[in-house]
JSON list of C-alpha atoms in Angstrom, two decimals:
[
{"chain": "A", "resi": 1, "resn": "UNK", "atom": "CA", "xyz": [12.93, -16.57, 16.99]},
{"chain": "A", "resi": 2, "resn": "UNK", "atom": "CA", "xyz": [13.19, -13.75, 14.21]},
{"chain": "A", "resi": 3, "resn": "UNK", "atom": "CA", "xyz": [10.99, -10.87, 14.43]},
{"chain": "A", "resi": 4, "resn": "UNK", "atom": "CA", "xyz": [9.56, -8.99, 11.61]},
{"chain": "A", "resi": 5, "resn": "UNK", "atom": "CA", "xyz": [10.71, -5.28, 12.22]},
{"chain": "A", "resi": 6, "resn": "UNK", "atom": "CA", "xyz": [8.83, -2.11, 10.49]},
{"chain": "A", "resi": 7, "resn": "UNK", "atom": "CA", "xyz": [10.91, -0.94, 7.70]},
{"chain": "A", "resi": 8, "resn": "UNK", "atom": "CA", "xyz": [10.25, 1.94, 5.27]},
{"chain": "A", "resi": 9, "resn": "UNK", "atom": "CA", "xyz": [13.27, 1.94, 3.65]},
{"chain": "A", "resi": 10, "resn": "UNK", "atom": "CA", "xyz": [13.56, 2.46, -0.52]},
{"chain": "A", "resi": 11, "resn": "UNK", "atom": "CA", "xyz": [14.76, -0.78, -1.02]},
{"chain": "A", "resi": 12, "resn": "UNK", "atom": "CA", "xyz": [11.25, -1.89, 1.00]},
{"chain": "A", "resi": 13, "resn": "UNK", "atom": "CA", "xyz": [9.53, -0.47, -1.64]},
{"chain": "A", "resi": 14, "resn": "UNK", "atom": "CA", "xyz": [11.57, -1.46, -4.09]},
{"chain": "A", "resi": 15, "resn": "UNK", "atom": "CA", "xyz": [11.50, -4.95, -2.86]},
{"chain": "A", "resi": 16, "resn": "UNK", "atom": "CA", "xyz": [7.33, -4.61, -3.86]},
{"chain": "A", "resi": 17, "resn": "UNK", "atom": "CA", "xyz": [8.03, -3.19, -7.39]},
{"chain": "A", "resi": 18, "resn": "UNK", "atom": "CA", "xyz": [10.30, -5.46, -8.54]},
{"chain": "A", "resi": 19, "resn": "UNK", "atom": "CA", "xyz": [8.36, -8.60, -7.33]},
{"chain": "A", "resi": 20, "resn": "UNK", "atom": "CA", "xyz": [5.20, -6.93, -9.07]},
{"chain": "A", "resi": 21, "resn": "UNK", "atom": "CA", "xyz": [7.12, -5.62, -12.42]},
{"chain": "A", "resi": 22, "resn": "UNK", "atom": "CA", "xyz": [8.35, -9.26, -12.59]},
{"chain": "A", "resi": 23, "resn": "UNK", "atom": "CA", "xyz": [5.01, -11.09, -12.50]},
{"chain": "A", "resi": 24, "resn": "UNK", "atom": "CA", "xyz": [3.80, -8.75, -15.18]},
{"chain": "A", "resi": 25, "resn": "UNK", "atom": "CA", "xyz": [6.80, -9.54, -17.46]},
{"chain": "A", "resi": 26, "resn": "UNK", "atom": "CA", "xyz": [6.47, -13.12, -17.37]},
{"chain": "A", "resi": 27, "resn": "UNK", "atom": "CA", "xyz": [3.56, -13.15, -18.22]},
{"chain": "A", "resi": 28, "resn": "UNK", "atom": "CA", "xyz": [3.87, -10.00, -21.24]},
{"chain": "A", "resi": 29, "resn": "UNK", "atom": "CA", "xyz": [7.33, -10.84, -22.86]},
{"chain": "A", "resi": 30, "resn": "UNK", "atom": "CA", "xyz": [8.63, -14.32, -23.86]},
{"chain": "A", "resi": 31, "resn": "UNK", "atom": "CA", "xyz": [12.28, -13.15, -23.17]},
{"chain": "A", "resi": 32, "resn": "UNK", "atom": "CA", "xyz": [11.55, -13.90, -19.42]},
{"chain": "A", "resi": 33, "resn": "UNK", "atom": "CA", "xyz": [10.03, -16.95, -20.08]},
{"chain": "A", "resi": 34, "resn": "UNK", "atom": "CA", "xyz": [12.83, -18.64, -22.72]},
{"chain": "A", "resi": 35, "resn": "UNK", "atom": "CA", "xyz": [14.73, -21.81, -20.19]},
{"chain": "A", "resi": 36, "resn": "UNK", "atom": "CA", "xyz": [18.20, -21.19, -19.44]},
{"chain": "A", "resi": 37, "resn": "UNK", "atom": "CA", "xyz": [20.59, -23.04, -21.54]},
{"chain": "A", "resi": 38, "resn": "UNK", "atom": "CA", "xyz": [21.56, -26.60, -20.29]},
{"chain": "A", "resi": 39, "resn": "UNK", "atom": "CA", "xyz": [24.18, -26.60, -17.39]},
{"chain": "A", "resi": 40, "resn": "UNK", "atom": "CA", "xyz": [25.17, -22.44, -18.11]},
{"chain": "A", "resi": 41, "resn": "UNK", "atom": "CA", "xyz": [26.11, -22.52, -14.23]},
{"chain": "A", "resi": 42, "resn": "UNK", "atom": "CA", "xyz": [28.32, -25.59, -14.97]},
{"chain": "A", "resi": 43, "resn": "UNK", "atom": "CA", "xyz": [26.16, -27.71, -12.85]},
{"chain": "A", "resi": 44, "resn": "UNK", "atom": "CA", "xyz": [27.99, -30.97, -12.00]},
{"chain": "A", "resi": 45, "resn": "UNK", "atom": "CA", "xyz": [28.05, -33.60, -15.09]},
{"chain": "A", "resi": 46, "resn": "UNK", "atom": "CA", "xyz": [27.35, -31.16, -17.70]},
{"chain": "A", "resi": 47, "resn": "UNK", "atom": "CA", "xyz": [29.23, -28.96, -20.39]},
{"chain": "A", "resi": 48, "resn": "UNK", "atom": "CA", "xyz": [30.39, -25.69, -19.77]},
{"chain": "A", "resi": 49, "resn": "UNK", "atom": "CA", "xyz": [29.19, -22.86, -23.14]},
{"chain": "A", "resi": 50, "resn": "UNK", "atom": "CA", "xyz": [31.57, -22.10, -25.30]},
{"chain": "A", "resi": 51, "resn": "UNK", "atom": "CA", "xyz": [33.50, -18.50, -25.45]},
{"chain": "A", "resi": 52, "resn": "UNK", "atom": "CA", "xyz": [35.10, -17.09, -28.46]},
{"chain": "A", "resi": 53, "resn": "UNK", "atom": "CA", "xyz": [36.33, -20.95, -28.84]},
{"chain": "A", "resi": 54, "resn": "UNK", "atom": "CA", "xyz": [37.30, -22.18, -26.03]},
{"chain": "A", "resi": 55, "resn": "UNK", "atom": "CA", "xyz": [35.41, -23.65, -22.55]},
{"chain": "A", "resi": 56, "resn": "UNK", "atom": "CA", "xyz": [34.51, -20.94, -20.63]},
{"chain": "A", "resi": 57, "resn": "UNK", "atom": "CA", "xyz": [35.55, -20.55, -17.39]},
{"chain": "A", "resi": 58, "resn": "UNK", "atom": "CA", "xyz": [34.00, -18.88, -14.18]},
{"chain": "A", "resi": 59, "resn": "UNK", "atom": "CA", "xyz": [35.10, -15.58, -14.72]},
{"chain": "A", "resi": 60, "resn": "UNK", "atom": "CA", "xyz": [33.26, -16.33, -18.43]},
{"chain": "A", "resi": 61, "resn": "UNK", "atom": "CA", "xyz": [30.26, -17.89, -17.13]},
{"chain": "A", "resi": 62, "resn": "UNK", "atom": "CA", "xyz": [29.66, -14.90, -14.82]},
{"chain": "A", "resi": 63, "resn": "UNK", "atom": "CA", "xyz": [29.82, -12.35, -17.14]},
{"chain": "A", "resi": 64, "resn": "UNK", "atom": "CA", "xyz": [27.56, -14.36, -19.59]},
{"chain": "A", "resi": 65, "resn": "UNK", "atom": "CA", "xyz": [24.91, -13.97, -16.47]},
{"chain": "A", "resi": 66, "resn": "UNK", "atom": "CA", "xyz": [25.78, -10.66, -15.97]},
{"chain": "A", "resi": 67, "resn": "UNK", "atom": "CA", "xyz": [25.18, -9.32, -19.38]},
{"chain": "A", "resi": 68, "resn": "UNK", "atom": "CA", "xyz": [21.81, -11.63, -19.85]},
{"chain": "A", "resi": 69, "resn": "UNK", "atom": "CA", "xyz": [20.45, -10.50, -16.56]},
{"chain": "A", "resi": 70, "resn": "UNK", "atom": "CA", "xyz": [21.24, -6.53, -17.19]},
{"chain": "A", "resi": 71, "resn": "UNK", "atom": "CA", "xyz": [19.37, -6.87, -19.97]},
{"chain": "A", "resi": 72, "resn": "UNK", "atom": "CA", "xyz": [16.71, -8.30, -18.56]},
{"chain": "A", "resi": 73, "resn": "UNK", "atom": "CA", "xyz": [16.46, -5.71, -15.82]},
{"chain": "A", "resi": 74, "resn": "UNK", "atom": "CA", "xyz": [16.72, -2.89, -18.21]},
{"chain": "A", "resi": 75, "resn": "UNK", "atom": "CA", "xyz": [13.64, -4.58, -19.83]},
{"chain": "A", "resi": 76, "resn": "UNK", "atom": "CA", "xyz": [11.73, -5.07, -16.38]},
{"chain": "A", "resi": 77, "resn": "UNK", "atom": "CA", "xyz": [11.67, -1.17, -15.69]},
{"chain": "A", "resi": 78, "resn": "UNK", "atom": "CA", "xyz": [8.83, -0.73, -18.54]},
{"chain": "A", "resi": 79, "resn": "UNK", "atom": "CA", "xyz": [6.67, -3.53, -16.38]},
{"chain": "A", "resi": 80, "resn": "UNK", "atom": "CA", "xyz": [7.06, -1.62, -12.71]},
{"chain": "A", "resi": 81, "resn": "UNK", "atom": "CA", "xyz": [3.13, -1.37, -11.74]},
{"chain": "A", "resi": 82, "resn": "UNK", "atom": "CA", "xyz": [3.91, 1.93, -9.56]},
{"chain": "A", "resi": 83, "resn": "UNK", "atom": "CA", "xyz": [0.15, 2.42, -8.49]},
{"chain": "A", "resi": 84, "resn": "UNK", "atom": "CA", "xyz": [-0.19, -1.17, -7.66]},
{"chain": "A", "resi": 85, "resn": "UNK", "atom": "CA", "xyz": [3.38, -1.43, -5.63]},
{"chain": "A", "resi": 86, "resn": "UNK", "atom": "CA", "xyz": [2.82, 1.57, -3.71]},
{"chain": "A", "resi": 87, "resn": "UNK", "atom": "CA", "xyz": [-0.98, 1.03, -2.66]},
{"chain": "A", "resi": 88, "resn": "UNK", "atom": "CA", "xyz": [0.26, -2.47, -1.54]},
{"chain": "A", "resi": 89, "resn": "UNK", "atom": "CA", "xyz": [3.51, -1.43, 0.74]},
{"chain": "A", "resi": 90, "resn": "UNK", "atom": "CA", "xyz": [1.15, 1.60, 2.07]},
{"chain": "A", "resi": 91, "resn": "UNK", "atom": "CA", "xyz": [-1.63, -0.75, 3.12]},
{"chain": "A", "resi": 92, "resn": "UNK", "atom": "CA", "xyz": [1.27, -2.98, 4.99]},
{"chain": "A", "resi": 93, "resn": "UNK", "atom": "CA", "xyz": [3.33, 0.17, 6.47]},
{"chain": "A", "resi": 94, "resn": "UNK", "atom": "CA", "xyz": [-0.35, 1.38, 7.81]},
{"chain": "A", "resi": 95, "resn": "UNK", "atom": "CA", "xyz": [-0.84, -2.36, 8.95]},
{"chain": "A", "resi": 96, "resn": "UNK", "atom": "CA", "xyz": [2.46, -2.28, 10.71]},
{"chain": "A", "resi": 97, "resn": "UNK", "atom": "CA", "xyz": [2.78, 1.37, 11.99]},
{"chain": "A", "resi": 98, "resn": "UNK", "atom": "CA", "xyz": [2.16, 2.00, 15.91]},
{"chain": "A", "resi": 99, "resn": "UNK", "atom": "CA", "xyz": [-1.45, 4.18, 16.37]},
{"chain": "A", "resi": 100, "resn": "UNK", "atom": "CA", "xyz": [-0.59, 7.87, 17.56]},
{"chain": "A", "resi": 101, "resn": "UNK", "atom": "CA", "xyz": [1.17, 8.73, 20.41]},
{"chain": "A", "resi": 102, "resn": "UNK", "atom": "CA", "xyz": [-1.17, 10.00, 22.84]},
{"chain": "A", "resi": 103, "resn": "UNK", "atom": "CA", "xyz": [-4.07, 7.98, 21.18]},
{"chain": "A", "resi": 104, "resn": "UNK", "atom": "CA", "xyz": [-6.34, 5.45, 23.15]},
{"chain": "A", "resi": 105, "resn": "UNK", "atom": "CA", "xyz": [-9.10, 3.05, 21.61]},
{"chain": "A", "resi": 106, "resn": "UNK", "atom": "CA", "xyz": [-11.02, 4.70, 24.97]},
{"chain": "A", "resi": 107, "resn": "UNK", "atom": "CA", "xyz": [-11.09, 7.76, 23.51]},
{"chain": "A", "resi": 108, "resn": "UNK", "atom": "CA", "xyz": [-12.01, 7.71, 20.29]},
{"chain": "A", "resi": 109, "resn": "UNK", "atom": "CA", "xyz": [-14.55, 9.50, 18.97]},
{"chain": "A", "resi": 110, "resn": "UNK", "atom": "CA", "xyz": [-12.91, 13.02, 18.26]},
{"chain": "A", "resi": 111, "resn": "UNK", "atom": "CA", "xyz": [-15.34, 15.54, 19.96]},
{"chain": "A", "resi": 112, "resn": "UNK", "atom": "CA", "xyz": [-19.27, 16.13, 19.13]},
{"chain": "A", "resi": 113, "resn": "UNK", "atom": "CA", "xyz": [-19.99, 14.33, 15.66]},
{"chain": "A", "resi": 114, "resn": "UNK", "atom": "CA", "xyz": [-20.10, 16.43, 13.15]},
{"chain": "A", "resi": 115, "resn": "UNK", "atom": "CA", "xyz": [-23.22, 18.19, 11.01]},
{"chain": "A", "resi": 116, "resn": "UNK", "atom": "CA", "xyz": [-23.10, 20.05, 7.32]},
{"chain": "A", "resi": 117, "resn": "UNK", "atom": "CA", "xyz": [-22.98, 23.14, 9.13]},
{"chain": "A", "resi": 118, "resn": "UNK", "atom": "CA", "xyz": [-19.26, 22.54, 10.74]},
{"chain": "A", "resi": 119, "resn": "UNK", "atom": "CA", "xyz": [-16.07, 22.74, 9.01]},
{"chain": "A", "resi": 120, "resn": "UNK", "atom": "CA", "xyz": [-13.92, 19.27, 9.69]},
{"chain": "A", "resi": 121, "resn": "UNK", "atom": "CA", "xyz": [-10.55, 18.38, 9.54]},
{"chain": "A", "resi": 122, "resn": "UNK", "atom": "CA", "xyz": [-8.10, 15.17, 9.59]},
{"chain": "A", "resi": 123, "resn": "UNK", "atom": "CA", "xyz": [-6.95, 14.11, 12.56]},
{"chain": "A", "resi": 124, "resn": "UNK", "atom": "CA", "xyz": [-4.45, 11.55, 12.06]},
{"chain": "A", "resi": 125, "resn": "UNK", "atom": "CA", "xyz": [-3.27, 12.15, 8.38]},
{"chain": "A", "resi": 126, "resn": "UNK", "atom": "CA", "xyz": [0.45, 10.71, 9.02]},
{"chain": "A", "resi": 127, "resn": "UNK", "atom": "CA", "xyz": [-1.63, 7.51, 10.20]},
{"chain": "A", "resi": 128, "resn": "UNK", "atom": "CA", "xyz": [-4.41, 7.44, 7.34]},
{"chain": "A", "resi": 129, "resn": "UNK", "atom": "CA", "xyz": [-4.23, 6.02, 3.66]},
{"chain": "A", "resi": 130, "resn": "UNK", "atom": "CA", "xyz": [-6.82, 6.90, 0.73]},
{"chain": "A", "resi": 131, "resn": "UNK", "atom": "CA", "xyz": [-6.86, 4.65, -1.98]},
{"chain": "A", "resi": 132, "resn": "UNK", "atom": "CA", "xyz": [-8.95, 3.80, -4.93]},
{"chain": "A", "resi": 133, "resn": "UNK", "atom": "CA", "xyz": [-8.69, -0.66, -5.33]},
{"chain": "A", "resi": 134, "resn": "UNK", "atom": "CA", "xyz": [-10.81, -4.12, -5.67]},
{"chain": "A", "resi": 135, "resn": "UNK", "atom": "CA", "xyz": [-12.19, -5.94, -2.35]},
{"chain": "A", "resi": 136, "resn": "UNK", "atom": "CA", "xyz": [-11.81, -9.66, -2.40]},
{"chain": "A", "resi": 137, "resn": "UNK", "atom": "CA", "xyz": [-15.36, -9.80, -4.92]},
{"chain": "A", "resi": 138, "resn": "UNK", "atom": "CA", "xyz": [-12.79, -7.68, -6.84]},
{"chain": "A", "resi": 139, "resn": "UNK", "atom": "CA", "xyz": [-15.73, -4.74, -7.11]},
{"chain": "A", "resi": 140, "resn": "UNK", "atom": "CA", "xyz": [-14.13, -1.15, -6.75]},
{"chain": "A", "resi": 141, "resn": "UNK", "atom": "CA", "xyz": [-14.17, 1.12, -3.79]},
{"chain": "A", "resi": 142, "resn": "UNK", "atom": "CA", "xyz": [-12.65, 4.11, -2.05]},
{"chain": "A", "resi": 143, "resn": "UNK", "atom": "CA", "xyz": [-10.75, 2.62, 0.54]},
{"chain": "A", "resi": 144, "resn": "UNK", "atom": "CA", "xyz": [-9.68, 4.85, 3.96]},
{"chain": "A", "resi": 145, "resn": "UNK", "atom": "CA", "xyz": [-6.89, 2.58, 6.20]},
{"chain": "A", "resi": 146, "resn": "UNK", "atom": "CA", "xyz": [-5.35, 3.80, 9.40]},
{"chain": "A", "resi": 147, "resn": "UNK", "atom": "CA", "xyz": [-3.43, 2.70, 11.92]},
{"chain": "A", "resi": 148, "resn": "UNK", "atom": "CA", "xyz": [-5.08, 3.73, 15.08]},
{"chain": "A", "resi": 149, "resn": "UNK", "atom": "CA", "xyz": [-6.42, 0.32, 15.98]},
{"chain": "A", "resi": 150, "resn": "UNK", "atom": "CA", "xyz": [-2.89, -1.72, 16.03]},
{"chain": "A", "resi": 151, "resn": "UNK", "atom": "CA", "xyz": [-2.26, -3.08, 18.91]},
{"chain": "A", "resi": 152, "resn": "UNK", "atom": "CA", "xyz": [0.83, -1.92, 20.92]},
{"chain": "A", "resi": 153, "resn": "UNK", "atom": "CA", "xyz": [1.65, -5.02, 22.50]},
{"chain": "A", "resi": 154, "resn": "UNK", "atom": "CA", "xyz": [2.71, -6.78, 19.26]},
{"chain": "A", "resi": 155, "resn": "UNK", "atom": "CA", "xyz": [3.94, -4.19, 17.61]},
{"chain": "A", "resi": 156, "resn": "UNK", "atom": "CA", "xyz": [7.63, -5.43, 15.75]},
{"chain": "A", "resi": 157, "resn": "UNK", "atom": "CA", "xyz": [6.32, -9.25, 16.78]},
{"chain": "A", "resi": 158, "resn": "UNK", "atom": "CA", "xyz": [5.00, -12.10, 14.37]},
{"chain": "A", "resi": 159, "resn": "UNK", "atom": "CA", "xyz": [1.65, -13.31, 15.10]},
{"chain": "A", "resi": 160, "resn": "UNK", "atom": "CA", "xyz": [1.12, -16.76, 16.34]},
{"chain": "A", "resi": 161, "resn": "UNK", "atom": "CA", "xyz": [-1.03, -18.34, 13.80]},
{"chain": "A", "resi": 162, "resn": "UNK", "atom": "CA", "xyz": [1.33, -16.64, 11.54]},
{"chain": "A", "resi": 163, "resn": "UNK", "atom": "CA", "xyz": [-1.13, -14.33, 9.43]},
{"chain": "A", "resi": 164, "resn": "UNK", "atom": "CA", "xyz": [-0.09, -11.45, 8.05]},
{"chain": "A", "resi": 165, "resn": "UNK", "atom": "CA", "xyz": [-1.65, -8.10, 9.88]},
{"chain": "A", "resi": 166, "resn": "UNK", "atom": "CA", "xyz": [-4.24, -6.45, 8.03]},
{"chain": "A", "resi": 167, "resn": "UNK", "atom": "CA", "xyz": [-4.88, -2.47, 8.58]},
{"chain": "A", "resi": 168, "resn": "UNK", "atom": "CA", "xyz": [-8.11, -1.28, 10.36]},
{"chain": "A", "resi": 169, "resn": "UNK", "atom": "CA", "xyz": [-10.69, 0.82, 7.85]},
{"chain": "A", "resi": 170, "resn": "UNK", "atom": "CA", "xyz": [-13.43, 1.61, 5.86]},
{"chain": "A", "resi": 171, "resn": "UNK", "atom": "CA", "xyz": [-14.42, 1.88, 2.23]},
{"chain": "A", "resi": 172, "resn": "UNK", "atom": "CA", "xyz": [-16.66, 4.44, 0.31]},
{"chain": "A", "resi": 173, "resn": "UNK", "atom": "CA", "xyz": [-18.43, 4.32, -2.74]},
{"chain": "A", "resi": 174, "resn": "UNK", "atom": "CA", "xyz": [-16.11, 5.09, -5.76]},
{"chain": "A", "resi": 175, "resn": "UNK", "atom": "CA", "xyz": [-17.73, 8.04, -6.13]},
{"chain": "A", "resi": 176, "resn": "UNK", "atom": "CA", "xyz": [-16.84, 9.47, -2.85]},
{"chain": "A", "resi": 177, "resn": "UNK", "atom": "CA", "xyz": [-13.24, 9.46, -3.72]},
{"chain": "A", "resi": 178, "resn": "UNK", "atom": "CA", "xyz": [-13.43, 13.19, -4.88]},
{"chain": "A", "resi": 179, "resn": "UNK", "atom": "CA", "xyz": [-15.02, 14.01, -1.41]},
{"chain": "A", "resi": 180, "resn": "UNK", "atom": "CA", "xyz": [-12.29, 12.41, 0.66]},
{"chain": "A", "resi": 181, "resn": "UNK", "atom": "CA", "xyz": [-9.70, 14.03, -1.41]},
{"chain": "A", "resi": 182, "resn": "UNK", "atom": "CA", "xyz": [-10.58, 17.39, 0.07]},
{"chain": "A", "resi": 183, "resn": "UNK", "atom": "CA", "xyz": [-10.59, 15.82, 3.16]},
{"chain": "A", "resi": 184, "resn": "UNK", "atom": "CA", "xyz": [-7.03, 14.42, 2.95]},
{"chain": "A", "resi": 185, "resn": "UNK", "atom": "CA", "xyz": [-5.26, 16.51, 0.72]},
{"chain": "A", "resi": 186, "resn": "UNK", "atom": "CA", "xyz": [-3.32, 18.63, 1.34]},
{"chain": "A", "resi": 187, "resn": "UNK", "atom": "CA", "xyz": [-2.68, 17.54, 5.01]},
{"chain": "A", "resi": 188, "resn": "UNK", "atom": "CA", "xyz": [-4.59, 19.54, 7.89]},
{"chain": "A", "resi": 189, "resn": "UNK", "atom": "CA", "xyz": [-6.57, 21.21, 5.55]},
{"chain": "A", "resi": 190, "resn": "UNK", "atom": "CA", "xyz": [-9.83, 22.54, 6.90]},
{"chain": "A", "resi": 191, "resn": "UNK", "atom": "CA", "xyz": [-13.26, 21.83, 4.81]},
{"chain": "A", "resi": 192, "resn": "UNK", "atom": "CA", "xyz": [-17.00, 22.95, 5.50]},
{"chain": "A", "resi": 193, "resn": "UNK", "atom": "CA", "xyz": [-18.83, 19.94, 5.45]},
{"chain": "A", "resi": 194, "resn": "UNK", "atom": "CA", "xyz": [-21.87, 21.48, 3.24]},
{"chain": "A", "resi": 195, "resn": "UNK", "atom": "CA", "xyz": [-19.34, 22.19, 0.69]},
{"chain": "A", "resi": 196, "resn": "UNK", "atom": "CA", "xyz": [-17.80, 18.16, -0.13]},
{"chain": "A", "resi": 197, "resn": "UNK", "atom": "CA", "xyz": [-17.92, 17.34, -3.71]},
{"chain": "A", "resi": 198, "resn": "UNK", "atom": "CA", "xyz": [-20.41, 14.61, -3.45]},
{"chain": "A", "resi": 199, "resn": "UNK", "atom": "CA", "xyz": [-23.52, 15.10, -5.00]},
{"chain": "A", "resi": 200, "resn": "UNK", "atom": "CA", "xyz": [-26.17, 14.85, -1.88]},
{"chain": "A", "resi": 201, "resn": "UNK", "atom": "CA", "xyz": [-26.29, 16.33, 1.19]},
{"chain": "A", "resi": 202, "resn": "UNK", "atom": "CA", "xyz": [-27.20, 12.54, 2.56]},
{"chain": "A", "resi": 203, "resn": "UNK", "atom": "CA", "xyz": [-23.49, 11.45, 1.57]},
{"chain": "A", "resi": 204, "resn": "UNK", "atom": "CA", "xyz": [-22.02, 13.92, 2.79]},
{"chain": "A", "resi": 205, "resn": "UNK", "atom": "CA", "xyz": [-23.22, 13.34, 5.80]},
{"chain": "A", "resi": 206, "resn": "UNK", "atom": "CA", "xyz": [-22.70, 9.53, 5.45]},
{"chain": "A", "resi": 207, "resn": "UNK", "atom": "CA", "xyz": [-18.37, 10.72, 4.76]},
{"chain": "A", "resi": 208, "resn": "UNK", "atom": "CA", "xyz": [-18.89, 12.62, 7.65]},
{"chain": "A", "resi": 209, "resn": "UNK", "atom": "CA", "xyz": [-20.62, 10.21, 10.32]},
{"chain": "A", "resi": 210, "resn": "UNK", "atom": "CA", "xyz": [-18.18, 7.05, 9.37]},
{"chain": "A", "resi": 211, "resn": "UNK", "atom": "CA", "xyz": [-15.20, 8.90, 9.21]},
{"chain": "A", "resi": 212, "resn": "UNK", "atom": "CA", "xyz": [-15.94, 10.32, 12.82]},
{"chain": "A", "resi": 213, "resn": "UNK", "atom": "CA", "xyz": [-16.51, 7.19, 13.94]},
{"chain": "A", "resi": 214, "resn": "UNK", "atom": "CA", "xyz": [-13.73, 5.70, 12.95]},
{"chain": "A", "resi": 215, "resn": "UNK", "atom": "CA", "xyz": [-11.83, 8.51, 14.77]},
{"chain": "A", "resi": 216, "resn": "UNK", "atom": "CA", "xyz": [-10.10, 9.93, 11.97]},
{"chain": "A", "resi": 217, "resn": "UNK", "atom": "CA", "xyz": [-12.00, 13.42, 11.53]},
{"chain": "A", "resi": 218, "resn": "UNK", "atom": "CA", "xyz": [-12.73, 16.26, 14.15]},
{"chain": "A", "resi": 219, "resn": "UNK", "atom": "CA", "xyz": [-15.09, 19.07, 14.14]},
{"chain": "A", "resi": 220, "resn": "UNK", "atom": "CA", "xyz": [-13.05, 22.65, 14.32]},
{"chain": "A", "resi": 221, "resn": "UNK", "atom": "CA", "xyz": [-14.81, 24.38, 17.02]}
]
């Protein structure tokens, strides 16, 4: 049996980009679309393109393919969807990633919850991801992931209905993106609670109460 192993490499991520660069080019420019000329890699029963003249040969053939498909790959860099690739290989790293060391499902609310009067801070900001995407209703929302729910057991081990895993979270209001921000960014960074950029005290506290109970925020005593 082969086992899917955690990988973070660049060519991971590159793996994503190009995949979702070369969706988007199909379907924007016709040069990725055009059929490849009948029999080009001198498929058996067919005629081989001519070169300067003459039948081309392998050595011909392959650097006809060559030259076609730098081209083509010089043209795919304008269709890389950066923001889309990323958000996607994050979501599966967090999916995939072991919860903190140290960190048990028993323990998991992180101290007394907190109020508007404390100052808060991220507790697990290697293990969280903010992003801003559509839900399957393909409506908009602030999503927080984390890892802190994976199980250790099958961590590095295919699932046996053969589902992909899925990262543990919660999602915010659109609006609460600028709130979480502070939260998140930069990492370990210490904010009052009366002072998020949200626009009531009543979401604040809402930020406050689900992100604590998720585990992912702390009150600084």
């Amino acid at each position: 049996m082969e086992y899917p192993f955690l990988s973070s490499a660049w060519s991971d991520l590159l793996g994503v980009m190009v995949q979702d660069g070369l969706k988007h080019a199909v379907d924007k420019e016709v040069a990725f679309r055009r059929g490849i000329p009948c029999n080009l890699l001198g498929l058996p029963g067919g005629f081989r393109p001519k070169v300067g003249g003459a039948t081309a040969n392998a050595a011909d053939l392959s650097t006809t393919v060559r030259a076609r498909a730098a081209e083509l790959i010089g043209m795919l860099t304008s269709h890389l969807q950066e923001e889309t690739s990323v958000q996607t290989y994050s979501k599966d790293f967090i999916a995939s990633r072991l919860p903190p060391y140290g960190y048990s499902k028993e323990s998991t609310l992180q101290g007394p919850m907190p109020s508007l009067k404390d100052t808060v801070v991220l507790c697990w900001p290697d293990h969280t991801y903010l992003f801003e995407g559509c839900d399957e209703e393909d409506q908009r929302w602030a999503f927080v992931y984390h890892s802190l729910n994976n199980p250790r057991d099958t961590h590095m081990v295919a699932s046996a209905d053969g589902q992909e895993c899925k990262p543990s979270g919660v999602k915010f209001p659109v609006p609460f993106r600028g709130a979480l921000k502070e939260l998140f960014f930069p990492p370990g960074r210490t904010v009052k609670a009366s002072e998020l950029a949200t626009s009531s005290d009543e979401d604040r506290q809402c930020i406050l109460t689900t992100l604590w109970a998720e585990g992912l925020i702390r009150v600084v005593l």
